[in-house]
Amino acid sequence: MPKTVGIVWGLLALNTLGSAGARTIVPLPRSLIQMVTMGALAAAFALALVVNRRLRIRASAFVFLLTLLLVPSVISTADLESGFGALFRCARLAVFVGTLWLLTRWWDGGLTFVRHHIRMYFAVLVSVAAGLAVSPGAAMPELYGGRLVGALWPLTPPQIGQYAAVIIGLTVLLLLGRRTDRAGAAMIIVPSLVLLALTHTRTATVGLLVGLVLAIGSLVLTSAAARRLFAWAVLVATVAAVGFASALRTWFLRGQSQENFTSLTGRAKVWDALLAAPRTTSERLFGTGLGDKSFDGLPIDNSWLAVYHEQGLTGTAVVAAVLLVLGGIALLRPPSLPRACAIFLISYVAISSYTEAGLGDASPYLLHLALAASLLAAPAADAPPATPAVPQRRIPRWARDREVS
């Protein structure tokens, strides 16, 4: 695999960081941030074309379904009722999917893309830690309830928690499969756990725990190390649940009232209003066009309702098919480390989809699922070795003349 492929993957991750978030130490104009992120996507597509000049691609049900997701996006955007912003987001999704098609050439079920994924998001976490060290007040503002945000690049607590949880889970699985040493794994896991705790992100924490349980459980029958780790995890979880129940409850509540916690920090009110809003038949089927994942100025914070709002029932069916296809393929694959990593990513995204939006547009969640698809891809069949040509014995002219006579 050329090194350029890793650069392309990193640029895709950079594009999905977004441009909205907390105030940074050095104010960055949103137009500048959007220029960087969109420039990263354009550069990723251009580099993918350069490295894959012959346009060789592999069949991928995941990328094919993402291509189908463009249909309701284009239909709902064509009349421009949602403005040119929807058309711009639709073009962005098309370029994102096109880049993934170009990268399918190197999807072979290996762990190379996992390492690219970890390196890119760990670099993002390093920038978060640097912002915390430079200005703790800006990195943990009162506006976000003292939760960790990006002080150098505008990142929200859920974003940081997501990146930390994903690379923690993948690194634990690599360590379990002896694909990395303990020192290298500790350098990634320990600081990422600290940052995850500082974000107070409940969704990322639950997704990490449930995803690791399912991933390690898929290896229990074939790996003694997985069995030992699973047993220790059950023991530690039992002790923590009994001895630290009060502290864990306080951490999960984040100072909120029981009513606010039950309504998922007000999300349920937005969801009820979105479902009760009148819609035309076209809006029910194809949505209102790609937007900023908000309703009446409030964030939707649910992938399924966001897709329903912007891409209709058609988009919701396609997104459901994406998760079902990836989950079904993962269940049919024999136990292996790549399969375990894919199960972790699929389960994490499925859990996060309840309180986070992003499955219908170019986002980190789609990139996580693309990584899972690359892990579940069957290894490319090796070309049969060429049969060496048998050298023909040269017959002298006098001998040929004698045979003829």
PDB file of N, CA and C in Angstrom, residues 10 33 74 112 125 137 147 153 162 174 181 196 249 259 277 279 281 285 289 317 325 327 336-337 339 344 358 396:
ATOM      1  N   GLY A  10      -5.971  10.362   6.335  1.00  0.00           N
ATOM      2  CA  GLY A  10      -5.855  11.440   7.302  1.00  0.00           C
ATOM      3  C   GLY A  10      -6.565  12.702   6.859  1.00  0.00           C
ATOM      4  N   ILE A  33     -11.586  27.998   8.750  1.00  0.00           N
ATOM      5  CA  ILE A  33     -11.685  26.592   9.146  1.00  0.00           C
ATOM      6  C   ILE A  33     -12.358  25.780   8.041  1.00  0.00           C
ATOM      7  N   VAL A  74     -29.843  14.317  -3.380  1.00  0.00           N
ATOM      8  CA  VAL A  74     -29.931  15.129  -4.597  1.00  0.00           C
ATOM      9  C   VAL A  74     -31.369  15.533  -4.874  1.00  0.00           C
ATOM     10  N   THR A 112      -3.911  -2.102   8.302  1.00  0.00           N
ATOM     11  CA  THR A 112      -3.179  -0.879   7.976  1.00  0.00           C
ATOM     12  C   THR A 112      -4.031   0.365   8.187  1.00  0.00           C
ATOM     13  N   LEU A 125      -6.139  14.510  19.390  1.00  0.00           N
ATOM     14  CA  LEU A 125      -6.157  14.543  20.854  1.00  0.00           C
ATOM     15  C   LEU A 125      -4.916  15.236  21.412  1.00  0.00           C
ATOM     16  N   GLY A 137      -8.370  27.358  31.341  1.00  0.00           N
ATOM     17  CA  GLY A 137      -9.668  28.027  31.385  1.00  0.00           C
ATOM     18  C   GLY A 137     -10.392  27.985  30.064  1.00  0.00           C
ATOM     19  N   ARG A 147     -16.561  21.073  30.969  1.00  0.00           N
ATOM     20  CA  ARG A 147     -16.130  19.902  30.206  1.00  0.00           C
ATOM     21  C   ARG A 147     -15.027  20.300  29.225  1.00  0.00           C
ATOM     22  N   TRP A 153      -8.217  24.031  18.197  1.00  0.00           N
ATOM     23  CA  TRP A 153      -9.140  23.815  17.080  1.00  0.00           C
ATOM     24  C   TRP A 153     -10.529  23.639  17.682  1.00  0.00           C
ATOM     25  N   GLN A 162     -15.628  11.085  21.472  1.00  0.00           N
ATOM     26  CA  GLN A 162     -15.736  10.086  20.397  1.00  0.00           C
ATOM     27  C   GLN A 162     -14.362   9.643  19.913  1.00  0.00           C
ATOM     28  N   LEU A 174      -5.739  -4.126  19.369  1.00  0.00           N
ATOM     29  CA  LEU A 174      -4.421  -4.404  18.782  1.00  0.00           C
ATOM     30  C   LEU A 174      -3.487  -5.006  19.816  1.00  0.00           C
ATOM     31  N   ASP A 181       3.035  -3.302  21.144  1.00  0.00           N
ATOM     32  CA  ASP A 181       3.591  -3.628  22.457  1.00  0.00           C
ATOM     33  C   ASP A 181       2.872  -2.843  23.546  1.00  0.00           C
ATOM     34  N   LEU A 196     -10.946  11.494  27.843  1.00  0.00           N
ATOM     35  CA  LEU A 196     -12.329  11.018  27.806  1.00  0.00           C
ATOM     36  C   LEU A 196     -13.036  11.332  29.119  1.00  0.00           C
ATOM     37  N   ARG A 249     -22.488   7.421  39.473  1.00  0.00           N
ATOM     38  CA  ARG A 249     -23.772   8.079  39.239  1.00  0.00           C
ATOM     39  C   ARG A 249     -23.596   9.592  39.153  1.00  0.00           C
ATOM     40  N   GLU A 259     -34.778  14.934  36.058  1.00  0.00           N
ATOM     41  CA  GLU A 259     -35.674  15.204  34.929  1.00  0.00           C
ATOM     42  C   GLU A 259     -34.894  15.562  33.674  1.00  0.00           C
ATOM     43  N   ALA A 277     -43.954  17.898  13.398  1.00  0.00           N
ATOM     44  CA  ALA A 277     -44.016  18.939  12.364  1.00  0.00           C
ATOM     45  C   ALA A 277     -44.698  18.398  11.108  1.00  0.00           C
ATOM     46  N   ARG A 279     -45.428  17.622   7.253  1.00  0.00           N
ATOM     47  CA  ARG A 279     -44.532  17.381   6.120  1.00  0.00           C
ATOM     48  C   ARG A 279     -45.349  16.979   4.903  1.00  0.00           C
ATOM     49  N   THR A 281     -45.642  14.858   1.214  1.00  0.00           N
ATOM     50  CA  THR A 281     -45.257  13.490   0.851  1.00  0.00           C
ATOM     51  C   THR A 281     -43.807  13.434   0.383  1.00  0.00           C
ATOM     52  N   LEU A 285     -40.627  11.304   2.078  1.00  0.00           N
ATOM     53  CA  LEU A 285     -39.861  10.305   1.335  1.00  0.00           C
ATOM     54  C   LEU A 285     -38.403  10.703   1.159  1.00  0.00           C
ATOM     55  N   GLY A 289     -33.523  18.214   2.502  1.00  0.00           N
ATOM     56  CA  GLY A 289     -32.198  18.578   2.004  1.00  0.00           C
ATOM     57  C   GLY A 289     -31.160  18.590   3.108  1.00  0.00           C
ATOM     58  N   ALA A 317     -33.935   4.322   5.398  1.00  0.00           N
ATOM     59  CA  ALA A 317     -33.850   2.916   5.001  1.00  0.00           C
ATOM     60  C   ALA A 317     -32.442   2.564   4.529  1.00  0.00           C
ATOM     61  N   VAL A 325     -26.095  -4.540   6.862  1.00  0.00           N
ATOM     62  CA  VAL A 325     -25.169  -5.258   5.979  1.00  0.00           C
ATOM     63  C   VAL A 325     -23.824  -5.448   6.658  1.00  0.00           C
ATOM     64  N   GLY A 327     -23.152  -5.373   9.875  1.00  0.00           N
ATOM     65  CA  GLY A 327     -23.311  -6.280  11.005  1.00  0.00           C
ATOM     66  C   GLY A 327     -23.470  -7.724  10.564  1.00  0.00           C
ATOM     67  N   SER A 336     -11.522 -13.308  14.184  1.00  0.00           N
ATOM     68  CA  SER A 336     -10.200 -12.775  13.876  1.00  0.00           C
ATOM     69  C   SER A 336     -10.100 -11.388  14.479  1.00  0.00           C
ATOM     70  N   LEU A 337      -8.883 -10.865  14.528  1.00  0.00           N
ATOM     71  CA  LEU A 337      -8.687  -9.526  15.065  1.00  0.00           C
ATOM     72  C   LEU A 337      -9.344  -8.451  14.192  1.00  0.00           C
ATOM     73  N   ARG A 339     -11.981  -8.735  12.379  1.00  0.00           N
ATOM     74  CA  ARG A 339     -13.426  -8.856  12.625  1.00  0.00           C
ATOM     75  C   ARG A 339     -13.795  -8.227  13.967  1.00  0.00           C
ATOM     76  N   PHE A 344     -16.375  -3.784  16.990  1.00  0.00           N
ATOM     77  CA  PHE A 344     -16.280  -2.654  17.912  1.00  0.00           C
ATOM     78  C   PHE A 344     -16.765  -1.368  17.251  1.00  0.00           C
ATOM     79  N   GLY A 358     -24.994  12.313  12.243  1.00  0.00           N
ATOM     80  CA  GLY A 358     -23.864  12.216  11.330  1.00  0.00           C
ATOM     81  C   GLY A 358     -23.879  11.058  10.367  1.00  0.00           C
ATOM     82  N   PRO A 396      20.320 -26.217 -35.865  1.00  0.00           N
ATOM     83  CA  PRO A 396      21.175 -25.621 -36.922  1.00  0.00           C
ATOM     84  C   PRO A 396      20.531 -25.802 -38.292  1.00  0.00           C
TER      85      PRO A 396
END
